[in-house]
Short mmCIF file of C-alpha atoms in Angstrom, two decimals:
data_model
loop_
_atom_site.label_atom_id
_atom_site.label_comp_id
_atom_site.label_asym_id
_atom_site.label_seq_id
_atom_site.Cartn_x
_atom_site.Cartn_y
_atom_site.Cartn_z
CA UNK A 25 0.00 0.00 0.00
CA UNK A 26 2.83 2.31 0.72
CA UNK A 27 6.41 2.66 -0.82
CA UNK A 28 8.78 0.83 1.63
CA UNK A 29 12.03 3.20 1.04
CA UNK A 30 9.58 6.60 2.62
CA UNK A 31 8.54 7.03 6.35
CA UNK A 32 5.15 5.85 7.38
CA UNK A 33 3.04 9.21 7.57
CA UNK A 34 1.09 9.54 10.43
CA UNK A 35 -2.13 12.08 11.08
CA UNK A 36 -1.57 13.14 14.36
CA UNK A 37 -5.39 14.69 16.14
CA UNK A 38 -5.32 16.61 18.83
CA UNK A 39 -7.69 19.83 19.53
CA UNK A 40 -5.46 21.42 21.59
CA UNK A 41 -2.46 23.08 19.91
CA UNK A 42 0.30 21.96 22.51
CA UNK A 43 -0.45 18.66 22.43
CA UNK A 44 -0.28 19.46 18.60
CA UNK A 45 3.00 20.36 18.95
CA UNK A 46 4.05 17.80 21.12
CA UNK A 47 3.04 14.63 19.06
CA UNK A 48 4.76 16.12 15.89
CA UNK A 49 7.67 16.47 17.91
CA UNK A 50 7.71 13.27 19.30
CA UNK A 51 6.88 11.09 16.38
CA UNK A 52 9.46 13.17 14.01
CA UNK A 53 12.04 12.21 16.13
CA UNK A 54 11.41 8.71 15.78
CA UNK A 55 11.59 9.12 12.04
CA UNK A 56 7.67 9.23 11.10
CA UNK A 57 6.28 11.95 8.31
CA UNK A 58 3.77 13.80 10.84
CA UNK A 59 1.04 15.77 9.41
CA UNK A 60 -1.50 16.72 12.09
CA UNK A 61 -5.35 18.41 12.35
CA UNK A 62 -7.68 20.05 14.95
CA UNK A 63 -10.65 19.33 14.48
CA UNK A 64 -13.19 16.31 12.87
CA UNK A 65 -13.26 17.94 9.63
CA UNK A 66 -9.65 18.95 9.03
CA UNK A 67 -9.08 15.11 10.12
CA UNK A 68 -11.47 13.69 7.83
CA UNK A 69 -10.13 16.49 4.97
CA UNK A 70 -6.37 15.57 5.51
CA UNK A 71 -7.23 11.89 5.85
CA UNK A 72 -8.92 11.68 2.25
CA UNK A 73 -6.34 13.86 0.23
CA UNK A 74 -2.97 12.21 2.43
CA UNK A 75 -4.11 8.94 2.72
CA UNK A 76 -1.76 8.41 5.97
CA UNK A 77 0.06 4.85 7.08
CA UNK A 78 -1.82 5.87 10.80
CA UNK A 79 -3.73 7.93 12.55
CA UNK A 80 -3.60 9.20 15.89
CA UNK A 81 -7.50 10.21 16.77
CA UNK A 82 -8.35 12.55 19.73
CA UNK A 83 -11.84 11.74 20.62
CA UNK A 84 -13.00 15.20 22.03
CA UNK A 85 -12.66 17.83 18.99
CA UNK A 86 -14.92 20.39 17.48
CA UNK A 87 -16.84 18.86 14.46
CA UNK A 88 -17.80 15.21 14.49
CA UNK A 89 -16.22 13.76 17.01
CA UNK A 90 -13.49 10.94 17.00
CA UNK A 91 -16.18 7.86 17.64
CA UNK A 92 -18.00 9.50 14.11
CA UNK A 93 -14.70 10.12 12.46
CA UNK A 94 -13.34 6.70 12.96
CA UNK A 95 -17.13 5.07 12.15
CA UNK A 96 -16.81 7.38 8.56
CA UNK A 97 -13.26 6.15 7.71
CA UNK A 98 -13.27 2.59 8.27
CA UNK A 99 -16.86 2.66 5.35
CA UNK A 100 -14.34 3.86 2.90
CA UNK A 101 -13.03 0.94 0.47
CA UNK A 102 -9.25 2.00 0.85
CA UNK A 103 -9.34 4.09 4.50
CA UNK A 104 -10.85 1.22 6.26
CA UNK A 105 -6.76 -0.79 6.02
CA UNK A 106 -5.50 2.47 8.16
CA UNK A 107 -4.25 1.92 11.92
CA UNK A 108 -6.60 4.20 13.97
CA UNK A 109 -5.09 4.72 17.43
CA UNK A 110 -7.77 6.76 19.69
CA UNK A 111 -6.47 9.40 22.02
CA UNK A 112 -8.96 9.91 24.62
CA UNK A 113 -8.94 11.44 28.19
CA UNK A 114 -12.08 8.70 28.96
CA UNK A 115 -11.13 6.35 30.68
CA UNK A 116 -13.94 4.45 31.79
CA UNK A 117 -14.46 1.04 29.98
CA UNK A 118 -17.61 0.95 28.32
CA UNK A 119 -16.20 4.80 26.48
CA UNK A 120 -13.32 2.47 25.58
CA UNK A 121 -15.55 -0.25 24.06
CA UNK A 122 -17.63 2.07 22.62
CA UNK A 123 -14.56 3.53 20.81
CA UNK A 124 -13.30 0.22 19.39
CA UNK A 125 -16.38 -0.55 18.04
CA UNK A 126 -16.82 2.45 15.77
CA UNK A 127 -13.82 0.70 14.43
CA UNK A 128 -10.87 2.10 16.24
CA UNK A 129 -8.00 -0.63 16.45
CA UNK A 130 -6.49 0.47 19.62
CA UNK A 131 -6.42 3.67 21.94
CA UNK A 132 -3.84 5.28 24.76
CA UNK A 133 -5.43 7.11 27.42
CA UNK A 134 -4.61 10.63 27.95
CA UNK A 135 -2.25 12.21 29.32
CA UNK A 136 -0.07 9.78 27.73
CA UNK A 137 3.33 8.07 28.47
CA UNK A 138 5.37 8.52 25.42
CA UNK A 139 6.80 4.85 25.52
CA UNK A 140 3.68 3.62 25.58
CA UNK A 141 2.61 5.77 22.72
CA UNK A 142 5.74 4.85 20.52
CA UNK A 143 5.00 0.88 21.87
CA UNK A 144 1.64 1.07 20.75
CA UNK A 145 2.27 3.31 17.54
CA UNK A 146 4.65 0.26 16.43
CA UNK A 147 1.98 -2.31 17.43
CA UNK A 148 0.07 0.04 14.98
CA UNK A 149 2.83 -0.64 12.24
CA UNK A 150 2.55 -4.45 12.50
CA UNK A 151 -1.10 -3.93 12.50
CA UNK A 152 -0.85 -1.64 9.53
CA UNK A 153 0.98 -4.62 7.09
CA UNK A 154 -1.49 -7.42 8.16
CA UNK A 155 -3.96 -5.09 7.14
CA UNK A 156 -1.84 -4.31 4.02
CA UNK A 157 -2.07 -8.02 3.30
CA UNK A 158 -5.21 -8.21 3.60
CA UNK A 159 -5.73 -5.49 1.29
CA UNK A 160 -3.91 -7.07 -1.36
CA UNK A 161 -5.31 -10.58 -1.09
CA UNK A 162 -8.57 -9.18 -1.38
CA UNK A 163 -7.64 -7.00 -4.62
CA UNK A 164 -6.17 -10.56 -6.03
CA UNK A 165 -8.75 -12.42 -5.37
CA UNK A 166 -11.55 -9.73 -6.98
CA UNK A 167 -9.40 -9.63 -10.39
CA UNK A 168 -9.31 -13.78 -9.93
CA UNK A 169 -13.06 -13.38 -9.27
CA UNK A 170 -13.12 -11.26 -12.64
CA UNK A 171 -11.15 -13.38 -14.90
CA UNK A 172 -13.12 -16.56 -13.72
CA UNK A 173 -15.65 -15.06 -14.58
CA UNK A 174 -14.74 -13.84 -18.13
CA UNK A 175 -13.47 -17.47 -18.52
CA UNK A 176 -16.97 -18.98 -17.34
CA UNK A 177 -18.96 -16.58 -18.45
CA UNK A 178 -20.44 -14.26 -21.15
CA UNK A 179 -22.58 -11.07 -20.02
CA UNK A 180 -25.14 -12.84 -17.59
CA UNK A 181 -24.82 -16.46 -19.06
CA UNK A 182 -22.73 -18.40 -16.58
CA UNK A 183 -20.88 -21.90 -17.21
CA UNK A 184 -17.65 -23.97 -17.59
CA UNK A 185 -18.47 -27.06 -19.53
CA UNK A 186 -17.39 -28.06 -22.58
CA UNK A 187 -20.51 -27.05 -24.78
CA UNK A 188 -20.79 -23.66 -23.09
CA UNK A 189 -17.26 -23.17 -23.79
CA UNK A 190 -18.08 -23.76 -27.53
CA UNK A 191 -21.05 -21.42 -27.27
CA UNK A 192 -19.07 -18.37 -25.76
CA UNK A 193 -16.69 -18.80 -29.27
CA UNK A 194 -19.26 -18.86 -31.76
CA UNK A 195 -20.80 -15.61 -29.62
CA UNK A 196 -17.76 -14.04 -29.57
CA UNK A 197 -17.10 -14.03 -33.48
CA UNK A 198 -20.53 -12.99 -33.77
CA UNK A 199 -21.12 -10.39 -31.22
CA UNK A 200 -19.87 -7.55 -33.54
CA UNK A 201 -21.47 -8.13 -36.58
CA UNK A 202 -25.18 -7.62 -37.89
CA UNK A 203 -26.20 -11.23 -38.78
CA UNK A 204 -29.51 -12.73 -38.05
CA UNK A 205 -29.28 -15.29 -34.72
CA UNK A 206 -31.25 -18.12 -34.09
CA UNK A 207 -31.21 -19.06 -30.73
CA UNK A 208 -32.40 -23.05 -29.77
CA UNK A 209 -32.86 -24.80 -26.89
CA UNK A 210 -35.16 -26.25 -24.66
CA UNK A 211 -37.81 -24.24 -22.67
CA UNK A 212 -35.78 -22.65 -19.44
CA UNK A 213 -32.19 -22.36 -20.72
CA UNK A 214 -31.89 -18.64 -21.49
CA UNK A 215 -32.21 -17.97 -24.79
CA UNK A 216 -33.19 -14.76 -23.83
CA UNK A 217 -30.37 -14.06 -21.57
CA UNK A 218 -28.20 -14.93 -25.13
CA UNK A 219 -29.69 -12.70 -27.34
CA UNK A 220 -29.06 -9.93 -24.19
CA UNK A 221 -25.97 -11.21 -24.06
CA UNK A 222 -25.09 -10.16 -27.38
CA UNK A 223 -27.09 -6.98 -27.71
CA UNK A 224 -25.04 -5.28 -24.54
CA UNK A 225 -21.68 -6.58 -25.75
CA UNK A 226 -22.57 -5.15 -29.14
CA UNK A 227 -21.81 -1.95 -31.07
CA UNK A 228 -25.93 -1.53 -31.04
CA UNK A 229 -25.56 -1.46 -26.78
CA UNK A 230 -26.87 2.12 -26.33
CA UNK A 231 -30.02 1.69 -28.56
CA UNK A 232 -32.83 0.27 -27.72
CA UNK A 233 -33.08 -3.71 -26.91
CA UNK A 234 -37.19 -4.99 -27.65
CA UNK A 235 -38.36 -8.14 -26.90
CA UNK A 236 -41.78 -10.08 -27.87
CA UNK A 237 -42.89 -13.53 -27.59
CA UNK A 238 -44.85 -14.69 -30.77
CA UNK A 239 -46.97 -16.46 -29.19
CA UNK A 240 -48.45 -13.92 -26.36
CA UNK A 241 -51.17 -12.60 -28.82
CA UNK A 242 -53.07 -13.90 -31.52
CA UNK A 243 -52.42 -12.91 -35.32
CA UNK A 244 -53.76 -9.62 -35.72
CA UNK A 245 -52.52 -8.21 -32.37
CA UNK A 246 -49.30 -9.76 -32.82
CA UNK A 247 -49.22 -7.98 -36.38
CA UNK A 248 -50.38 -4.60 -34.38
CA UNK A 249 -47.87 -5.00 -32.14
CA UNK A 250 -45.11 -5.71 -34.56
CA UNK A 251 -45.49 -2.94 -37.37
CA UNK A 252 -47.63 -0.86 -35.69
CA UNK A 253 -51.54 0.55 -37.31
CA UNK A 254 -52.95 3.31 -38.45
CA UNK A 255 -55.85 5.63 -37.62
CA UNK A 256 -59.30 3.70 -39.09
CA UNK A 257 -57.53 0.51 -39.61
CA UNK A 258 -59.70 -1.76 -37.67
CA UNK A 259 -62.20 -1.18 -35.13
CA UNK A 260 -60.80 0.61 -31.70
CA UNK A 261 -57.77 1.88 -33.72
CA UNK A 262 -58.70 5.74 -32.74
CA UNK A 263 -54.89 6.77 -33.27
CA UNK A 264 -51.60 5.75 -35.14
CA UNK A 265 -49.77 3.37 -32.80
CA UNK A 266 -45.71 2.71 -33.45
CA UNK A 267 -44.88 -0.80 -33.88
CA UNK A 268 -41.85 -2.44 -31.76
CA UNK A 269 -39.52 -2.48 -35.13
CA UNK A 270 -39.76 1.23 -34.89
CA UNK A 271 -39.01 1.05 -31.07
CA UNK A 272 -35.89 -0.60 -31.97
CA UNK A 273 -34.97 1.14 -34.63
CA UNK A 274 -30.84 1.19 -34.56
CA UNK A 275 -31.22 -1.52 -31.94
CA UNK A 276 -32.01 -5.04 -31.17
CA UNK A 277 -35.14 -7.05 -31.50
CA UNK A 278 -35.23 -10.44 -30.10
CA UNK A 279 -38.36 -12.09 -31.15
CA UNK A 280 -38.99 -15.37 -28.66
CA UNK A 281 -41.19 -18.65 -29.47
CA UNK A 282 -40.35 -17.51 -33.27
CA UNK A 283 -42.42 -21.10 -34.26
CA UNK A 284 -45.22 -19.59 -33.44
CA UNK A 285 -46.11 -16.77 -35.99
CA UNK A 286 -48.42 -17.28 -38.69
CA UNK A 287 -47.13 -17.98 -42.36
CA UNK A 288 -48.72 -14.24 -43.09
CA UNK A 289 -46.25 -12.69 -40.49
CA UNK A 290 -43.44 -15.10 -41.82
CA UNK A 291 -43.96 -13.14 -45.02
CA UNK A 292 -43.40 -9.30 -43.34
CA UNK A 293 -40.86 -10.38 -40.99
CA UNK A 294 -39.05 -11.77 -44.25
CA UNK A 295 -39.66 -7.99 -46.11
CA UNK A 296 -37.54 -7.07 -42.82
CA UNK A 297 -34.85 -9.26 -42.65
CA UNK A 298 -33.97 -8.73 -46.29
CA UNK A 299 -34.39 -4.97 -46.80
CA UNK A 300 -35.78 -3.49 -43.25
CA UNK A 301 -38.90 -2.79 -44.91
CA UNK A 302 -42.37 -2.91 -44.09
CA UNK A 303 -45.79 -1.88 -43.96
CA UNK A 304 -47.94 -0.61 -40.85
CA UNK A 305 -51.47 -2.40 -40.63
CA UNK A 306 -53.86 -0.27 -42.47
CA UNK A 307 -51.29 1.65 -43.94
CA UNK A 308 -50.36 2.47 -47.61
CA UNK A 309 -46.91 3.78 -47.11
CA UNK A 310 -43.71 1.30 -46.55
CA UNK A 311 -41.51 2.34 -43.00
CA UNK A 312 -37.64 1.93 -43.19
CA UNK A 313 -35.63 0.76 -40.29
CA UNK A 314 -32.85 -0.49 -38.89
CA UNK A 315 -32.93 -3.74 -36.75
CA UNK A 316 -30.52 -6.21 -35.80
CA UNK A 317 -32.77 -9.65 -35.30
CA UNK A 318 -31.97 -12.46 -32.86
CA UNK A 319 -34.96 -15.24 -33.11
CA UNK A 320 -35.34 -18.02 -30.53
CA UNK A 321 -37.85 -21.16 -30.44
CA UNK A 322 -37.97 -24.26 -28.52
CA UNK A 323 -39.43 -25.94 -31.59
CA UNK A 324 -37.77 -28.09 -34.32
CA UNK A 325 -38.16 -25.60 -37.24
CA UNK A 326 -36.09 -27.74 -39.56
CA UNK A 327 -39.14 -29.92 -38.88
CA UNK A 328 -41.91 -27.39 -39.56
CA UNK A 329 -40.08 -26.41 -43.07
CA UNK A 330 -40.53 -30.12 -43.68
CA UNK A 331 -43.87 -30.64 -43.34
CA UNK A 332 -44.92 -26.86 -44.49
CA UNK A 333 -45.70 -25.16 -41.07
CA UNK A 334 -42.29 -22.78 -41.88
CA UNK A 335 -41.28 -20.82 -44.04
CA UNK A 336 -38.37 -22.41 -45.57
CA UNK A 337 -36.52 -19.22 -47.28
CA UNK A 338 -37.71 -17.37 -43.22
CA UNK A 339 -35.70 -20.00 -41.69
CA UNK A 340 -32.81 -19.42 -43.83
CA UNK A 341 -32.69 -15.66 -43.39
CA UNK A 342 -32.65 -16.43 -39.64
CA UNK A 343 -30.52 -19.30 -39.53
CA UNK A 344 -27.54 -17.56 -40.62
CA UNK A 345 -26.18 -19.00 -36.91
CA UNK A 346 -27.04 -21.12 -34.90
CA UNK A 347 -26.71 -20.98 -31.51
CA UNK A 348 -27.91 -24.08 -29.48
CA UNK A 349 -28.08 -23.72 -25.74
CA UNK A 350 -27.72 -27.65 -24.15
CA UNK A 351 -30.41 -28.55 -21.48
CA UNK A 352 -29.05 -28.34 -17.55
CA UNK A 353 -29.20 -32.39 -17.23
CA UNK A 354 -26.47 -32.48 -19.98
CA UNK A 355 -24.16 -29.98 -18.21
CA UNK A 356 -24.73 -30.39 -14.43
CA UNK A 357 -20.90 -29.71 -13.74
CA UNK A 358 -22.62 -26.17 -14.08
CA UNK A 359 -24.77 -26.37 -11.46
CA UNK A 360 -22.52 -24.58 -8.45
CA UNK A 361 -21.75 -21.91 -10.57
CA UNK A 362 -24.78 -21.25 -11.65
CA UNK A 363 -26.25 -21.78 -7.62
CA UNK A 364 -23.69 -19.51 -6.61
CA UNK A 365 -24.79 -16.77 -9.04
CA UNK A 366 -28.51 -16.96 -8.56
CA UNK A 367 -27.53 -16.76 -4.35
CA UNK A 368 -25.59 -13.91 -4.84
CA UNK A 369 -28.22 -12.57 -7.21
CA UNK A 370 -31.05 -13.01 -4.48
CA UNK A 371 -28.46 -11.26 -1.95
CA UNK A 372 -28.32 -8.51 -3.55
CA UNK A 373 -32.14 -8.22 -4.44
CA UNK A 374 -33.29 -8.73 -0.56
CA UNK A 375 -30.44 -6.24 0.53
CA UNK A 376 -29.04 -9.23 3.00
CA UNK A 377 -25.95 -11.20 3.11
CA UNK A 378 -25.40 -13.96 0.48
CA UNK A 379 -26.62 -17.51 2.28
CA UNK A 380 -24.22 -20.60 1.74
CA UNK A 381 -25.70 -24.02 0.94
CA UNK A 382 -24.94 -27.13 2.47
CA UNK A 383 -22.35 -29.49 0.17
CA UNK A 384 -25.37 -31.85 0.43
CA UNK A 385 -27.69 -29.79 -1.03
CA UNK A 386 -25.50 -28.93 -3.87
CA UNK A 387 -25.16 -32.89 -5.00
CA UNK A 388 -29.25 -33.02 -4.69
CA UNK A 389 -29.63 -30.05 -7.16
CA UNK A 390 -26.59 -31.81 -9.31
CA UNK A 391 -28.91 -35.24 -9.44
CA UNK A 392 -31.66 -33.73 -10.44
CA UNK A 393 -32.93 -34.15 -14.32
CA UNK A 394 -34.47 -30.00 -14.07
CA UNK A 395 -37.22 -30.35 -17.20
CA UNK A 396 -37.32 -26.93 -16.71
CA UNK A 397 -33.87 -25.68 -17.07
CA UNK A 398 -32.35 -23.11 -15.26
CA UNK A 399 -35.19 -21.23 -14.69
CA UNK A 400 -36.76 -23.65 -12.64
CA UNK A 401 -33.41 -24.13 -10.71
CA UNK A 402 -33.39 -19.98 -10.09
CA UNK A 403 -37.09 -20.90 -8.94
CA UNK A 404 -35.82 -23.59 -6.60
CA UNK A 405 -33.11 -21.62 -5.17
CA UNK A 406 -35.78 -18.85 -4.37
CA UNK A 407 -37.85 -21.00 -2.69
CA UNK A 408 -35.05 -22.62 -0.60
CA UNK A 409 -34.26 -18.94 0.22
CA UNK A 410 -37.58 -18.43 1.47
CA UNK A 411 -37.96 -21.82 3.51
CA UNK A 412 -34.14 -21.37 5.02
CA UNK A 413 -35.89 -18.58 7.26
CA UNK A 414 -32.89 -17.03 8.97
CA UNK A 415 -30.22 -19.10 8.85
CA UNK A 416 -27.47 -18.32 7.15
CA UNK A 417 -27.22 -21.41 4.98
CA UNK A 418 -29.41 -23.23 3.03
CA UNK A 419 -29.34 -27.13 4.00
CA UNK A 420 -30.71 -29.58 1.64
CA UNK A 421 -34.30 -29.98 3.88
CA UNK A 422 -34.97 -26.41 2.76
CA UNK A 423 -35.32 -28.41 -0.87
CA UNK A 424 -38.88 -29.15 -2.75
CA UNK A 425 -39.91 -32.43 -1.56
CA UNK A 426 -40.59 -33.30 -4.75
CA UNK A 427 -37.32 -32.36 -6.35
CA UNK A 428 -35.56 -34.69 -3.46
CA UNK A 429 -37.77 -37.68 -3.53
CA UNK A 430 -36.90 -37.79 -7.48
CA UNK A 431 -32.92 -37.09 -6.57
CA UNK A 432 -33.46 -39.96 -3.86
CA UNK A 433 -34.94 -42.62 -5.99
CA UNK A 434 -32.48 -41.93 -8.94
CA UNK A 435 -35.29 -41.12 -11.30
CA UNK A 436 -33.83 -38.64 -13.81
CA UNK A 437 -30.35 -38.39 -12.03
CA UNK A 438 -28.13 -37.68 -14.61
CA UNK A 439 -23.92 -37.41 -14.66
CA UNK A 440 -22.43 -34.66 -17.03
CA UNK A 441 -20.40 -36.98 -19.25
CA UNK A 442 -18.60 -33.63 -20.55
CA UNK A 443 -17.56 -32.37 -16.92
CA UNK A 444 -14.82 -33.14 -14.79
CA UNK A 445 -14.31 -36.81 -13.91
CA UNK A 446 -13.76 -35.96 -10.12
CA UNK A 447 -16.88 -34.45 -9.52
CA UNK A 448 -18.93 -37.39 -11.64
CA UNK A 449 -17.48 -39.81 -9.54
CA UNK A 450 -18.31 -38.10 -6.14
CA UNK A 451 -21.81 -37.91 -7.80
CA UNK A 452 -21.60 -41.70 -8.30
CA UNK A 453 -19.96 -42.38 -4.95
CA UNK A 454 -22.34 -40.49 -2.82
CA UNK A 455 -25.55 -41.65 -4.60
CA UNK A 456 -24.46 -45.24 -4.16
CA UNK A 457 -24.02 -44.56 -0.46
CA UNK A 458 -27.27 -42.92 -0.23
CA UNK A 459 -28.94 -46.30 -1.71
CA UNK A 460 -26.97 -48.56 -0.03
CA UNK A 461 -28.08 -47.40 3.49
CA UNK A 462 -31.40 -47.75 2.06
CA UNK A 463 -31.55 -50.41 1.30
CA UNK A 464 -29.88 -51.80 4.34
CA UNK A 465 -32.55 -49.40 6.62
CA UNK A 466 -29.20 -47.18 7.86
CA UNK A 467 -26.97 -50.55 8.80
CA UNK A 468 -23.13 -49.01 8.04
CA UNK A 469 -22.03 -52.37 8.48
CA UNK A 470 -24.05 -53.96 6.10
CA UNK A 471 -23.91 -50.91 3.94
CA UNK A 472 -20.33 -50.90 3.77
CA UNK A 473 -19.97 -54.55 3.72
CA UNK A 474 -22.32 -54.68 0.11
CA UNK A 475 -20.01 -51.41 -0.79
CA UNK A 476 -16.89 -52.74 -0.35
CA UNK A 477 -15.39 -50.48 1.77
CA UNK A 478 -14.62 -50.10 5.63
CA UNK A 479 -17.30 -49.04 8.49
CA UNK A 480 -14.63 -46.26 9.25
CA UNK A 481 -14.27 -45.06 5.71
CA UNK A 482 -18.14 -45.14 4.73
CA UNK A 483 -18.79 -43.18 7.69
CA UNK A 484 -16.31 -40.49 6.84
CA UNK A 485 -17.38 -40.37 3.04
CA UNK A 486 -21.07 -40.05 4.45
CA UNK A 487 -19.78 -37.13 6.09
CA UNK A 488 -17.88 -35.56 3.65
CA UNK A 489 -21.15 -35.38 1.71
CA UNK A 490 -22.91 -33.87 3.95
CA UNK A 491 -25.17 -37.02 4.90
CA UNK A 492 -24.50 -37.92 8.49
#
């Protein structure tokens, strides 16, 4: 925090100007850079623009005092690592207390000894480079916390495995470019989040981002809605209304369930895609604009071309890529990082500390089959938020009955064949312990006798996974 070859700087406090005086000349002697203040403000003035190695904080001093002084430096992000030492001429112990927890690190009681003060000033010093430490482990681990996050991660889409890793590449080549995007994948697995994704890592990040799902209204809203009407074109239409093409004009417009718009939509949305043309409902003039399209569907719409339900020369427009987002069962090596995100998520939403989860609650979300994706897992983790209560970690009872009774029986359990081998097998270890003492009604013997294994190292295996 501080160049090594200089003298620690010290703010020396003091209200009165002899005792002013007298710390400067005392700690100067002893080779410390003294700057010194009167009063609460001048302290919290000097403190902000010197950014001293230690402070020296008289407690009685015009302005906010030194219990509010100390309280307002240790909130700041870089003051909070400085030594405070409080000077005070209360000596009773609950004022001392009191002091020290407004965040004061030690304090000498007025008038002072000066060995004592120079003792405790070096105390101060050693306190000063753990806190230094400190300081710089935490800055390490934020930029580790940043690049893991690059590497695992793009915008708001979180994970490590193999076919995420292959769908961050094909994002990144097309993240900069215009070219229709059609997003697949099953219901649940944030298509949406993709097509964010690439709109805020885009050149098109400051315009406008519009989404619709083409299957929230029937035809002729969904028309309305897209390209907009004009005055008199159907009953109720007492005004011109903008469609959302116009509303992202210069931006991006991510049209969801994309199999469901009628083959007369098809046909406008094609006039779009090839020359950002069309035509408001009602209206006789054509509109111009300038849209970047990202299209998602949890349908097969190779399928629908097939048998006629698709616009084949649509679904080459919007095919240009491909982007096809893998179900959570095939990439449950995921699963932490994505619990860990939605906790921290809920954290900061509820304005409370982030909750831990039990290790054994973790390998019951990782057995799980999750037909619904990661959206129902965000659901899950919300309502395991809810029935934790107050305690500070979320243990695997505070799961959906339902969702352990399935994880229990094996039904749907599935290993991610494309994760890391050390964490399948744990899967595989812990579920066959689970089932063994099942089966043998909780007999470790028996259990470890049909498992091959020792009493003494089932027991400690059921406890490294959280089951004992």
């Amino acid at each position: 925090m501080t160049d090594a070859s200089r003298p620690l700087k010290v703010l020396a406090v003091d209200d009165n100007e002899e005792g002013r005086f007298l710390l400067q000349q005392l700690l100067s002697a002893r080779g410390y850079e003294v700057i010194t203040a009167a009063s609460g403000t001048e302290t919290l003035e000097k403190a902000f623009s010197e950014r001293p190695d230690i402070i020296l904080l008289d407690v009685v001093m015009p302005g906010p005092d030194g219990y509010e002084v100390a309280r307002t430096l240790k909130a700041d992000e870089e003051l909070r690592y400085t030594p405070i030492l409080l000077l005070t001429g209360k000596d009773e112990l609950k004022d001392i207390i009191h002091g020290l927890d407004q965040g004061a690190d030690d304090y000498v009681t007025k008038p002072y000894d000066a060995q004592e003060l120079i003792a405790r000033l070096h105390a101060a010093v050693r306190t000063r480079k753990l806190y230094s430490e400190l300081h710089t482990t935490r800055v390490a681990n934020r930029q580790l916390q940043v690049r893991l996050k690059d590497q695992f991660a793009f915008g708001t889409i979180i994970g490590k495995s193999p076919a995420m890793a292959e769908l961050y590449q094909v994002m990144a080549k097309v993240v900069d470019t215009d070219v229709p995007v059609l997003v697949t994948g099953e219901s649940g697995t944030g298509k949406e989040m993709v097509a964010m994704a690439l709109h805020a890592n885009g050149p098109r990040r400051d315009k406008a981002f519009v989404v619709q799902n083409c299957s929230a209204f029937n035809e002729n809203l969904l028309e309305s809605e897209l390209f907009g009407h004009v005055k008199g074109a159907f009953t109720g239409a007492i005004r011109d209304k903008e469609g959302l093409f116009e509303v992202a004009d210069g931006g991006t417009f991510f049209l969801d369930e994309l199999g469901e718009m009628s083959p007369s939509l098809q046909v406008k949305l094609l006039r779009v895609l090839q020359d950002g043309t069309f035509m408001p409902v009602g209206g006789t003039k054509q509109r111009k604009v300038d849209v970047r399209i990202i299209a998602a569907t949890n349908r097969n719409l190779e399928e629908m071309v097939k048998k006629g339900a698709f616009r084949e020369d649509l679904y080459y427009r919007l095919n240009v890529v491909n982007l096809s987002l893998p179900p959570l069962r095939e990439r449950t090596g995921d699963i932490p990082l994505l619990v860990d995100f939605f906790l921290e998520k809920i954290a900061e939403k509820s304005g409370k500390a982030r909750k831990t989860i039990a290790k054994d609650a973790v390998f019951a979300l990782e057995s799980y089959a999750w037909p619904g994706n990661i959206r129902q897992l965000e659901n899950e983790l919300q309502r395991a938020h809810v029935m934790s209560g107050t305690e500070s970690s979320i243990s695997r009872g505070c799961l959906s009955p339902s969702l352990l009774s399935v994880s229990e029986a094996g039904e749907g359990a599935a290993v991610d064949k494309t994760g890391a081998l050390k964490e399948a097998l744990e899967l595989l270890e812990r579920d066959m312990i689970i089932a063994a003492l099942k089966r043998t009604n909780n007999n470790k013997s028996e259990a470890a006798r049909q498992l091959g294994i020792s009493r003494s190292n089932l027991i400690a295996k059921a406890q490294s996974f959280g089951l004992e």
